[in-house]
Amino acid sequence: MIGQATAQDVEPGFQSIFNGTDLTGWDGNRDLWSVKDGAIVGQTTKEHPAKMNTFLIWTNGNPSDFELRLQFKIVANNDVGFANSGIQFRSKILDPSNWVVGGYQADMEAGPNYTGTLYEERGKRGTMAQRGEKVVWGADCQKHVTGSLGTADELQAVIKKEDWNDYVIIAKGNHIQEFINGHQTDRKSV
């Protein structure tokens, strides 16, 4: 679930990309995506499973450098207690009829491993930075860990399970930073 920001909540220099009411400006499978109580909700069910990774795509722009601020809550809807989602950015639409995209994904999950990592959806590099890593990707397509922002467990401790969390993504050129609840989770130069 992604929370809403009202017009008076939007800080100067920022633009709200969700109107808090409906999915105007967004494209995705309406069996999986909706708006409830002022939040974007993605939900799979037995009647409407996700047959593949499919996304809700914002259609009102193509930002270059940006700072995205949002709130998310992720709750498992199954017997194994796992759910996975993410925020795609600087991505390309690969299959518009199934809302399949490829590119960077700021990961989130109902579990202890992936929230706050950077993943390359439909790419060769897979997990590009684990939570807590400062990373540079070389021209040789090799990952080089250059420092630490804390352990994965320390950063997991700031994530509120089944509750609202703040997520900030800053992308400037080839430098990407992610923050959850004010704590930087990773930093990459790609």
CSV table of C-alpha atoms in Angstrom, one decimal:
chain,number,residue,atom,x,y,z
A,1,MET,CA,0.0,0.0,0.0
A,2,ILE,CA,1.3,3.4,-0.9
A,3,GLY,CA,-0.1,6.4,1.2
A,4,GLN,CA,-1.5,9.6,0.0
A,5,ALA,CA,-0.2,13.2,0.2
A,6,THR,CA,-2.7,16.0,0.0
A,7,ALA,CA,-1.9,19.2,-1.9
A,8,GLN,CA,-1.1,21.1,1.3
A,9,ASP,CA,1.4,18.3,2.3
A,10,VAL,CA,3.5,18.7,-0.9
A,11,GLU,CA,6.7,20.5,-0.2
A,12,PRO,CA,7.8,23.3,-2.6
A,13,GLY,CA,9.8,21.8,-5.5
A,14,PHE,CA,8.0,18.5,-5.2
A,15,GLN,CA,5.0,17.1,-7.2
A,16,SER,CA,2.4,14.7,-6.0
A,17,ILE,CA,2.1,11.7,-8.4
A,18,PHE,CA,-1.0,10.2,-6.7
A,19,ASN,CA,-4.2,12.1,-6.2
A,20,GLY,CA,-5.4,10.0,-3.2
A,21,THR,CA,-8.7,9.1,-4.8
A,22,ASP,CA,-8.2,6.9,-7.9
A,23,LEU,CA,-5.6,5.6,-10.3
A,24,THR,CA,-5.7,8.5,-12.7
A,25,GLY,CA,-2.2,8.7,-14.3
A,26,TRP,CA,-1.4,5.1,-13.5
A,27,ASP,CA,-1.6,2.0,-15.7
A,28,GLY,CA,-1.8,-1.6,-14.4
A,29,ASN,CA,-3.9,-4.7,-13.9
A,30,ARG,CA,-7.0,-3.4,-12.1
A,31,ASP,CA,-7.6,-6.9,-10.7
A,32,LEU,CA,-4.5,-6.4,-8.6
A,33,TRP,CA,-4.3,-2.6,-8.1
A,34,SER,CA,-6.9,-0.3,-6.5
A,35,VAL,CA,-7.3,2.7,-4.2
A,36,LYS,CA,-8.6,2.1,-0.7
A,37,ASP,CA,-8.8,4.6,2.2
A,38,GLY,CA,-6.6,7.1,0.2
A,39,ALA,CA,-3.8,4.6,-0.5
A,40,ILE,CA,-2.7,2.7,-3.6
A,41,VAL,CA,-3.2,-1.0,-2.8
A,42,GLY,CA,-1.6,-3.9,-4.7
A,43,GLN,CA,-3.1,-7.3,-3.7
A,44,THR,CA,-3.0,-10.8,-5.1
A,45,THR,CA,-5.7,-13.3,-4.2
A,46,LYS,CA,-6.6,-16.9,-5.0
A,47,GLU,CA,-9.0,-15.5,-7.6
A,48,HIS,CA,-6.6,-12.9,-8.9
A,49,PRO,CA,-3.0,-14.2,-8.6
A,50,ALA,CA,0.0,-12.5,-10.2
A,51,LYS,CA,1.1,-14.9,-13.0
A,52,MET,CA,4.4,-13.0,-13.3
A,53,ASN,CA,6.0,-9.8,-12.0
A,54,THR,CA,3.6,-7.1,-13.0
A,55,PHE,CA,3.6,-3.4,-12.0
A,56,LEU,CA,1.5,-0.4,-11.6
A,57,ILE,CA,3.1,2.2,-14.0
A,58,TRP,CA,3.0,6.0,-13.4
A,59,THR,CA,2.3,7.5,-16.9
A,60,ASN,CA,2.5,11.2,-16.2
A,61,GLY,CA,6.2,11.8,-16.8
A,62,ASN,CA,9.7,10.5,-17.2
A,63,PRO,CA,11.9,12.1,-14.5
A,64,SER,CA,15.7,12.2,-14.9
A,65,ASP,CA,17.1,13.2,-11.5
A,66,PHE,CA,14.6,12.9,-8.7
A,67,GLU,CA,13.8,12.4,-5.0
A,68,LEU,CA,10.8,10.2,-4.5
A,69,ARG,CA,9.1,10.2,-1.0
A,70,LEU,CA,6.4,7.8,-0.1
A,71,GLN,CA,5.0,5.6,2.7
A,72,PHE,CA,4.5,1.9,2.3
A,73,LYS,CA,3.0,-0.9,4.3
A,74,ILE,CA,3.4,-4.5,3.2
A,75,VAL,CA,1.4,-7.4,4.7
A,76,ALA,CA,1.5,-11.0,3.7
A,77,ASN,CA,-1.7,-12.5,2.4
A,78,ASN,CA,-0.7,-16.2,2.6
A,79,ASP,CA,0.1,-19.1,4.9
A,80,VAL,CA,3.9,-18.6,4.5
A,81,GLY,CA,4.0,-15.0,5.7
A,82,PHE,CA,5.8,-13.7,2.7
A,83,ALA,CA,5.0,-10.8,0.3
A,84,ASN,CA,7.3,-9.0,-2.1
A,85,SER,CA,7.0,-5.8,-4.0
A,86,GLY,CA,9.1,-2.9,-5.0
A,87,ILE,CA,9.3,0.5,-6.6
A,88,GLN,CA,10.6,0.4,-10.2
A,89,PHE,CA,12.4,3.5,-11.4
A,90,ARG,CA,14.5,4.4,-14.5
A,91,SER,CA,12.8,1.3,-16.0
A,92,LYS,CA,11.6,0.4,-19.4
A,93,ILE,CA,8.2,-1.1,-20.3
A,94,LEU,CA,9.0,-4.5,-21.8
A,95,ASP,CA,5.5,-5.9,-22.2
A,96,PRO,CA,2.8,-3.2,-22.0
A,97,SER,CA,-0.1,-5.7,-22.1
A,98,ASN,CA,1.1,-7.4,-18.9
A,99,TRP,CA,2.7,-4.3,-17.3
A,100,VAL,CA,6.1,-5.9,-17.3
A,101,VAL,CA,9.1,-3.6,-16.8
A,102,GLY,CA,12.8,-3.9,-16.4
A,103,GLY,CA,15.2,-1.7,-14.5
A,104,TYR,CA,16.0,-0.6,-11.0
A,105,GLN,CA,13.8,-1.7,-8.2
A,106,ALA,CA,13.9,-0.4,-4.6
A,107,ASP,CA,12.8,-3.6,-2.9
A,108,MET,CA,10.3,-4.2,-0.1
A,109,GLU,CA,8.9,-7.3,1.4
A,110,ALA,CA,7.0,-8.8,4.4
A,111,GLY,CA,10.1,-10.6,5.6
A,112,PRO,CA,13.7,-9.9,6.9
A,113,ASN,CA,15.8,-9.8,3.8
A,114,TYR,CA,15.0,-7.4,0.9
A,115,THR,CA,13.4,-4.2,2.1
A,116,GLY,CA,15.9,-1.4,1.4
A,117,THR,CA,18.0,-3.3,-1.2
A,118,LEU,CA,18.4,-2.4,-4.9
A,119,TYR,CA,17.5,-5.0,-7.4
A,120,GLU,CA,17.7,-5.0,-11.2
A,121,GLU,CA,14.4,-6.4,-12.5
A,122,ARG,CA,14.8,-8.3,-15.7
A,123,GLY,CA,18.6,-7.5,-15.7
A,124,LYS,CA,21.8,-9.4,-15.5
A,125,ARG,CA,23.0,-7.9,-12.2
A,126,GLY,CA,20.2,-9.2,-9.8
A,127,THR,CA,20.6,-7.7,-6.3
A,128,MET,CA,22.8,-4.7,-7.0
A,129,ALA,CA,23.2,-3.6,-3.3
A,130,GLN,CA,22.3,-5.4,-0.1
A,131,ARG,CA,20.9,-3.4,2.7
A,132,GLY,CA,23.7,-1.6,4.4
A,133,GLU,CA,26.1,-1.6,1.4
A,134,LYS,CA,27.9,1.2,-0.3
A,135,VAL,CA,28.5,-0.1,-3.8
A,136,VAL,CA,30.1,1.0,-7.1
A,137,TRP,CA,29.4,-1.0,-10.2
A,138,GLY,CA,32.4,-1.0,-12.5
A,139,ALA,CA,32.4,-0.7,-16.3
A,140,ASP,CA,33.3,-4.5,-16.2
A,141,CYS,CA,29.8,-5.0,-14.7
A,142,GLN,CA,31.3,-6.2,-11.4
A,143,LYS,CA,30.0,-5.1,-8.0
A,144,HIS,CA,32.6,-3.4,-5.7
A,145,VAL,CA,31.5,-2.9,-2.1
A,146,THR,CA,33.2,0.3,-0.9
A,147,GLY,CA,31.7,0.8,2.6
A,148,SER,CA,29.0,0.2,5.1
A,149,LEU,CA,26.0,2.1,6.3
A,150,GLY,CA,25.3,-0.5,9.1
A,151,THR,CA,24.5,-4.1,9.2
A,152,ALA,CA,21.4,-5.6,7.5
A,153,ASP,CA,20.1,-6.5,11.0
A,154,GLU,CA,20.5,-3.0,12.4
A,155,LEU,CA,18.7,-1.5,9.4
A,156,GLN,CA,16.0,-4.2,9.5
A,157,ALA,CA,15.3,-3.1,13.1
A,158,VAL,CA,14.1,0.3,11.9
A,159,ILE,CA,11.5,-1.2,9.5
A,160,LYS,CA,8.0,-1.4,11.1
A,161,LYS,CA,6.5,-4.8,10.3
A,162,GLU,CA,2.9,-4.5,8.9
A,163,ASP,CA,2.9,-0.8,9.6
A,164,TRP,CA,3.6,2.4,7.6
A,165,ASN,CA,7.2,3.1,6.8
A,166,ASP,CA,8.8,6.1,5.0
A,167,TYR,CA,10.7,5.3,1.9
A,168,VAL,CA,12.9,7.9,0.1
A,169,ILE,CA,14.8,7.2,-3.1
A,170,ILE,CA,17.2,9.8,-4.5
A,171,ALA,CA,18.6,9.3,-8.0
A,172,LYS,CA,21.1,11.9,-9.3
A,173,GLY,CA,22.9,10.8,-12.4
A,174,ASN,CA,24.3,7.4,-11.8
A,175,HIS,CA,24.2,7.8,-7.9
A,176,ILE,CA,21.3,6.2,-6.1
A,177,GLN,CA,20.5,6.4,-2.4
A,178,GLU,CA,17.6,4.7,-0.5
A,179,PHE,CA,16.3,5.7,3.0
A,180,ILE,CA,13.8,3.9,5.2
A,181,ASN,CA,12.4,5.8,8.2
A,182,GLY,CA,15.2,8.3,8.0
A,183,HIS,CA,18.0,5.6,7.9
A,184,GLN,CA,20.1,5.2,4.7
A,185,THR,CA,19.9,1.6,3.6
A,186,ASP,CA,22.3,1.6,0.7
A,187,ARG,CA,24.2,3.8,-1.8
A,188,LYS,CA,25.2,2.9,-5.3
A,189,SER,CA,27.0,4.3,-8.2
A,190,VAL,CA,25.9,2.4,-11.2
